[in-house]
Structure formats: structure tokens, C-alpha cells
PDB file of C-alpha atoms in Angstrom:
ATOM      1  CA  PHE A   1     114.711 101.589 148.346  1.00  0.00           C
ATOM      2  CA  ALA A   2     116.516 103.849 151.079  1.00  0.00           C
ATOM      3  CA  THR A   3     119.683 104.321 152.430  1.00  0.00           C
ATOM      4  CA  PHE A   4     120.212 104.439 156.258  1.00  0.00           C
ATOM      5  CA  ILE A   5     122.592 105.423 158.939  1.00  0.00           C
ATOM      6  CA  ARG A   6     122.709 102.796 161.217  1.00  0.00           C
ATOM      7  CA  ASN A   7     125.048 103.835 164.019  1.00  0.00           C
ATOM      8  CA  VAL A   8     127.127 106.892 164.871  1.00  0.00           C
ATOM      9  CA  PHE A   9     130.029 106.109 167.073  1.00  0.00           C
ATOM     10  CA  VAL A  10     132.058 108.627 169.133  1.00  0.00           C
ATOM     11  CA  ASN A  11     135.656 107.892 170.162  1.00  0.00           C
ATOM     12  CA  HIS A  12     135.120 104.352 168.724  1.00  0.00           C
ATOM     13  CA  ASP A  13     133.368 103.385 171.587  1.00  0.00           C
ATOM     14  CA  SER A  14     130.567 105.765 172.480  1.00  0.00           C
ATOM     15  CA  LEU A  15     127.245 105.151 170.339  1.00  0.00           C
ATOM     16  CA  VAL A  16     125.366 108.365 169.920  1.00  0.00           C
ATOM     17  CA  TYR A  17     122.986 107.561 167.397  1.00  0.00           C
ATOM     18  CA  ALA A  18     121.326 103.963 166.800  1.00  0.00           C
ATOM     19  CA  GLY A  19     119.237 104.993 163.485  1.00  0.00           C
ATOM     20  CA  THR A  20     116.268 106.255 165.155  1.00  0.00           C
ATOM     21  CA  LYS A  21     114.152 109.284 163.823  1.00  0.00           C
ATOM     22  CA  ASN A  22     114.058 111.218 167.272  1.00  0.00           C
ATOM     23  CA  GLN A  23     118.105 110.773 167.909  1.00  0.00           C
ATOM     24  CA  LYS A  24     119.037 112.444 164.594  1.00  0.00           C
ATOM     25  CA  THR A  25     116.583 115.315 165.144  1.00  0.00           C
ATOM     26  CA  SER A  26     117.686 115.873 168.588  1.00  0.00           C
ATOM     27  CA  LYS A  27     121.061 118.355 169.014  1.00  0.00           C
ATOM     28  CA  ASN A  28     124.178 116.556 168.358  1.00  0.00           C
ATOM     29  CA  ILE A  29     126.854 118.656 169.923  1.00  0.00           C
ATOM     30  CA  PHE A  30     129.940 117.165 171.199  1.00  0.00           C
ATOM     31  CA  PRO A  31     132.800 118.506 172.808  1.00  0.00           C
ATOM     32  CA  PHE A  32     135.994 119.128 170.979  1.00  0.00           C
ATOM     33  CA  ARG A  33     137.517 115.951 172.715  1.00  0.00           C
ATOM     34  CA  ASN A  34     135.034 113.918 170.850  1.00  0.00           C
ATOM     35  CA  ASN A  35     135.733 114.650 167.716  1.00  0.00           C
ATOM     36  CA  ASP A  36     136.605 111.149 166.101  1.00  0.00           C
ATOM     37  CA  LEU A  37     133.429 110.054 164.903  1.00  0.00           C
ATOM     38  CA  VAL A  38     132.636 106.350 162.795  1.00  0.00           C
ATOM     39  CA  PHE A  39     129.489 106.164 160.534  1.00  0.00           C
ATOM     40  CA  GLN A  40     128.169 102.942 160.063  1.00  0.00           C
ATOM     41  CA  PHE A  41     125.165 102.999 156.839  1.00  0.00           C
ATOM     42  CA  THR A  42     123.381 100.394 155.077  1.00  0.00           C
ATOM     43  CA  ALA A  43     120.869 100.257 152.096  1.00  0.00           C
ATOM     44  CA  THR A  44     117.261  98.275 151.930  1.00  0.00           C
ATOM     45  CA  SER A  45     118.259  96.588 148.641  1.00  0.00           C
ATOM     46  CA  PHE A  46     118.371  92.822 149.329  1.00  0.00           C
ATOM     47  CA  GLU A  47     119.440  91.507 146.280  1.00  0.00           C
ATOM     48  CA  LYS A  48     123.184  90.519 146.649  1.00  0.00           C
ATOM     49  CA  PRO A  49     123.173  93.206 149.307  1.00  0.00           C
ATOM     50  CA  GLU A  50     127.058  92.668 149.524  1.00  0.00           C
ATOM     51  CA  GLN A  51     127.540  94.316 146.101  1.00  0.00           C
ATOM     52  CA  ASN A  52     125.207  96.894 146.739  1.00  0.00           C
ATOM     53  CA  GLU A  53     127.645 100.338 146.545  1.00  0.00           C
ATOM     54  CA  TYR A  54     127.681 103.528 148.896  1.00  0.00           C
ATOM     55  CA  GLN A  55     128.795 107.015 148.308  1.00  0.00           C
ATOM     56  CA  PHE A  56     129.532 109.842 151.031  1.00  0.00           C
ATOM     57  CA  ILE A  57     130.634 113.372 151.894  1.00  0.00           C
ATOM     58  CA  LEU A  58     130.762 115.076 155.413  1.00  0.00           C
ATOM     59  CA  GLU A  59     130.017 118.713 154.265  1.00  0.00           C
ATOM     60  CA  GLY A  60     131.900 121.145 156.014  1.00  0.00           C
ATOM     61  CA  TYR A  61     135.162 118.944 155.732  1.00  0.00           C
ATOM     62  CA  GLU A  62     134.828 117.333 152.384  1.00  0.00           C
ATOM     63  CA  GLU A  63     134.394 119.180 149.252  1.00  0.00           C
ATOM     64  CA  ASN A  64     133.081 116.365 146.551  1.00  0.00           C
ATOM     65  CA  TRP A  65     131.313 113.030 147.279  1.00  0.00           C
ATOM     66  CA  SER A  66     133.695 109.857 147.414  1.00  0.00           C
ATOM     67  CA  GLN A  67     133.808 107.116 145.010  1.00  0.00           C
ATOM     68  CA  TRP A  68     131.383 104.583 144.890  1.00  0.00           C
ATOM     69  CA  SER A  69     132.417 102.028 147.169  1.00  0.00           C
ATOM     70  CA  ASN A  70     131.438  98.545 148.872  1.00  0.00           C
ATOM     71  CA  GLU A  71     132.693 100.008 152.265  1.00  0.00           C
ATOM     72  CA  ASN A  72     129.655 100.859 154.624  1.00  0.00           C
ATOM     73  CA  ILE A  73     131.550 101.912 157.490  1.00  0.00           C
ATOM     74  CA  LYS A  74     133.473 105.595 157.005  1.00  0.00           C
ATOM     75  CA  GLU A  75     135.826 106.825 159.940  1.00  0.00           C
ATOM     76  CA  TYR A  76     136.628 110.533 160.729  1.00  0.00           C
ATOM     77  CA  THR A  77     139.378 111.640 163.078  1.00  0.00           C
ATOM     78  CA  ASN A  78     140.666 114.867 164.215  1.00  0.00           C
ATOM     79  CA  LEU A  79     137.421 116.986 163.028  1.00  0.00           C
ATOM     80  CA  SER A  80     138.278 120.663 163.706  1.00  0.00           C
ATOM     81  CA  ASN A  81     135.633 122.709 165.578  1.00  0.00           C
ATOM     82  CA  GLY A  82     132.557 123.609 163.131  1.00  0.00           C
ATOM     83  CA  ASP A  83     129.190 122.230 161.732  1.00  0.00           C
ATOM     84  CA  TYR A  84     128.903 119.210 159.566  1.00  0.00           C
ATOM     85  CA  THR A  85     126.272 117.380 157.626  1.00  0.00           C
ATOM     86  CA  PHE A  86     127.300 113.510 156.806  1.00  0.00           C
ATOM     87  CA  ARG A  87     125.398 112.385 153.811  1.00  0.00           C
ATOM     88  CA  VAL A  88     125.202 109.103 152.233  1.00  0.00           C
ATOM     89  CA  LYS A  89     123.538 107.235 149.323  1.00  0.00           C
ATOM     90  CA  SER A  90     123.581 103.807 148.021  1.00  0.00           C
ATOM     91  CA  LYS A  91     123.519 102.196 144.635  1.00  0.00           C
ATOM     92  CA  ASN A  92     121.797  98.388 143.864  1.00  0.00           C
ATOM     93  CA  ILE A  93     123.634  95.759 141.466  1.00  0.00           C
ATOM     94  CA  TYR A  94     121.265  97.215 139.000  1.00  0.00           C
ATOM     95  CA  GLY A  95     122.851 101.011 138.837  1.00  0.00           C
ATOM     96  CA  LYS A  96     119.692 102.339 140.841  1.00  0.00           C
ATOM     97  CA  ILE A  97     120.509 105.018 143.423  1.00  0.00           C
ATOM     98  CA  GLY A  98     118.450 104.740 146.328  1.00  0.00           C
ATOM     99  CA  SER A  99     117.291 107.713 148.887  1.00  0.00           C
ATOM    100  CA  GLU A 100     119.675 109.631 150.970  1.00  0.00           C
ATOM    101  CA  ASP A 101     120.344 109.751 154.708  1.00  0.00           C
ATOM    102  CA  SER A 102     122.206 112.609 156.570  1.00  0.00           C
ATOM    103  CA  TYR A 103     123.138 113.223 160.038  1.00  0.00           C
ATOM    104  CA  THR A 104     123.823 116.685 161.069  1.00  0.00           C
ATOM    105  CA  PHE A 105     126.364 117.608 163.926  1.00  0.00           C
ATOM    106  CA  THR A 106     128.443 120.343 165.572  1.00  0.00           C
ATOM    107  CA  ILE A 107     131.819 119.740 167.272  1.00  0.00           C
ATOM    108  CA  LEU A 108     132.652 122.479 169.911  1.00  0.00           C
ATOM    109  CA  ALA A 109     135.769 124.677 170.171  1.00  0.00           C
ATOM    110  CA  PRO A 110     138.598 123.398 172.563  1.00  0.00           C
ATOM    111  CA  TRP A 111     138.565 125.729 175.590  1.00  0.00           C
ATOM    112  CA  TYR A 112     141.431 127.390 174.317  1.00  0.00           C
ATOM    113  CA  LEU A 113     139.607 128.916 171.566  1.00  0.00           C
ATOM    114  CA  THR A 114     136.385 130.140 173.374  1.00  0.00           C
ATOM    115  CA  TRP A 115     135.441 133.879 173.636  1.00  0.00           C
ATOM    116  CA  TRP A 116     136.306 133.441 177.328  1.00  0.00           C
ATOM    117  CA  SER A 117     139.738 132.012 176.815  1.00  0.00           C
ATOM    118  CA  TYR A 118     140.637 135.101 174.304  1.00  0.00           C
ATOM    119  CA  LEU A 119     139.188 137.402 177.105  1.00  0.00           C
ATOM    120  CA  ILE A 120     141.739 135.943 179.486  1.00  0.00           C
ATOM    121  CA  TYR A 121     144.513 136.194 176.641  1.00  0.00           C
ATOM    122  CA  ALA A 122     143.740 139.928 175.960  1.00  0.00           C
ATOM    123  CA  PHE A 123     143.679 140.687 180.289  1.00  0.00           C
ATOM    124  CA  ILE A 124     147.431 138.913 180.203  1.00  0.00           C
ATOM    125  CA  PHE A 125     148.730 141.069 177.260  1.00  0.00           C
ATOM    126  CA  LEU A 126     147.393 144.114 178.779  1.00  0.00           C
ATOM    127  CA  GLY A 127     149.287 142.960 182.064  1.00  0.00           C
ATOM    128  CA  ILE A 128     152.482 142.238 180.440  1.00  0.00           C
ATOM    129  CA  LEU A 129     152.094 145.582 178.853  1.00  0.00           C
ATOM    130  CA  TYR A 130     151.569 147.259 181.866  1.00  0.00           C
ATOM    131  CA  LEU A 131     154.364 145.794 183.621  1.00  0.00           C
ATOM    132  CA  ILE A 132     156.699 146.609 180.746  1.00  0.00           C
ATOM    133  CA  ARG A 133     155.399 150.232 181.057  1.00  0.00           C
ATOM    134  CA  ASP A 134     156.027 150.409 184.639  1.00  0.00           C
ATOM    135  CA  TYR A 135     159.451 148.913 184.759  1.00  0.00           C
ATOM    136  CA  GLU A 136     160.551 151.393 181.866  1.00  0.00           C
ATOM    137  CA  LEU A 137     158.746 154.083 183.796  1.00  0.00           C
ATOM    138  CA  LYS A 138     160.733 153.030 187.436  1.00  0.00           C
ATOM    139  CA  ARG A 139     164.081 152.807 184.959  1.00  0.00           C
ATOM    140  CA  ILE A 140     163.561 156.412 183.795  1.00  0.00           C
ATOM    141  CA  ARG A 141     163.085 157.788 186.895  1.00  0.00           C
ATOM    142  CA  LYS A 142     165.806 155.890 188.606  1.00  0.00           C
ATOM    143  CA  LYS A 143     168.115 157.371 185.594  1.00  0.00           C
ATOM    144  CA  HIS A 144     166.578 160.991 186.150  1.00  0.00           C
ATOM    145  CA  SER A 145     167.259 160.643 190.157  1.00  0.00           C
ATOM    146  CA  LEU A 146     170.702 159.631 189.363  1.00  0.00           C
ATOM    147  CA  GLU A 147     171.091 162.704 187.054  1.00  0.00           C
ATOM    148  CA  LEU A 148     169.696 164.956 189.742  1.00  0.00           C
ATOM    149  CA  GLU A 149     172.057 163.831 192.030  1.00  0.00           C
ATOM    150  CA  LEU A 150     175.328 163.877 189.772  1.00  0.00           C
ATOM    151  CA  ALA A 151     173.903 167.515 189.119  1.00  0.00           C
ATOM    152  CA  ALA A 152     174.077 168.558 192.774  1.00  0.00           C
ATOM    153  CA  PHE A 153     177.202 166.806 193.395  1.00  0.00           C
ATOM    154  CA  GLU A 154     178.820 168.796 190.786  1.00  0.00           C
ATOM    155  CA  LYS A 155     177.027 172.063 192.089  1.00  0.00           C
ATOM    156  CA  LEU A 156     178.662 171.057 195.466  1.00  0.00           C
ATOM    157  CA  LYS A 157     181.986 170.023 194.281  1.00  0.00           C
ATOM    158  CA  GLU A 158     182.008 173.656 192.658  1.00  0.00           C
ATOM    159  CA  LEU A 159     180.742 175.301 196.001  1.00  0.00           C
ATOM    160  CA  ASP A 160     183.477 173.847 197.796  1.00  0.00           C
ATOM    161  CA  GLN A 161     185.934 174.722 195.440  1.00  0.00           C
ATOM    162  CA  LEU A 162     184.638 178.352 195.483  1.00  0.00           C
ATOM    163  CA  LYS A 163     184.754 178.016 199.439  1.00  0.00           C
ATOM    164  CA  SER A 164     188.093 176.616 199.259  1.00  0.00           C
ATOM    165  CA  TYR A 165     189.454 179.494 197.004  1.00  0.00           C
ATOM    166  CA  PHE A 166     187.632 182.027 199.153  1.00  0.00           C
ATOM    167  CA  PHE A 167     189.450 180.780 202.576  1.00  0.00           C
ATOM    168  CA  TYR A 168     192.652 180.217 200.325  1.00  0.00           C
ATOM    169  CA  PHE A 169     192.267 183.930 199.638  1.00  0.00           C
ATOM    170  CA  LEU A 170     191.318 185.547 202.670  1.00  0.00           C
ATOM    171  CA  LYS A 171     194.311 183.601 204.180  1.00  0.00           C
ATOM    172  CA  THR A 172     197.332 184.866 201.563  1.00  0.00           C
ATOM    173  CA  LYS A 173     195.851 188.288 202.463  1.00  0.00           C
ATOM    174  CA  ASP A 174     196.317 188.082 206.149  1.00  0.00           C
TER     175      ASP A 174
END
């Protein structure tokens, strides 16, 4: 008997897969805002179908298969960006394991983790470094300018004292 993924919902309301083969082979790429998925699955073992058990794994998110359970719905919320494959298999009341079904999909990175956002971050960082460097250079120039003015003032003061001394010396000589 076979195991089938019947439906895949995104954000609890949008049906993105309804169990047809051509939908499974198409690109299943979701933006980051659609990172909540619900999987519904079933088995074609019809003898006491309520006792069928399922085991599943989301590759790229989980390390191990789940425990066998009668639940035929699995929900994943807040998935990170990346590539995933949801795999499910079933077991009937006789313990026979049916064939496996899978659904592969990709969740894109949020806008703030894309290559162009990193480029913008780099430009902002370089701009901040440039502004800091420019501020420091202006501060150093201003400090140097003040030191030059102080040195010029000291020279003028010294010259003024020399001139005063010279005129005083000339006056006292007369």
C-alpha cells in the first residue's frame, strides 16, 4: 500500500499542494514570511484506517524520524531559510510498512539576510568609518591650527616685549 501527502498548507490558509504529481515536481519556493507549513497525509490501507500509524521527518530541520503515531497532520512553524524535504511513511494494523512519500521545498532568506542587504550594510559601515575619520582629521587640524595661533601669539608677545625693551632703552639713553 502507498502513503501519500494529500495537502500542504502555508500559513494555515493557503493550499500550495493538493496531492498531484505535477505540483510536486514544480519549484516549491516560499518567501520567508511563509515559513509556517502544515502537512496532511494518508495511507491506502483501508482495513481499520483509523489505526494506521505514520512516521515522518523534515530533513534539514530534524535529525531523526518521529515515533509512530495515529496523527496524520504535522505542523511546522517559524522555519529558517533553507532547503527542506518532508518525508512520511505509514504502517497498517498488521505492522506492514507502506511506501514513502516526500515533498521538497525551499524557504528563501528574509530581506535583511540577502546578498544585497549585506552590500548595503558594508556601505553603511564604510560610510560610518569615513565620517569618524573625517571628524578626527578635522579635530586634529583644528588642534594644530590652535597650536600654530598660540605659537604665533607667543612670538608676537616676545616681539612686543623686545620692542618695548628697545624703546625703553632708547628713552633712558636720552
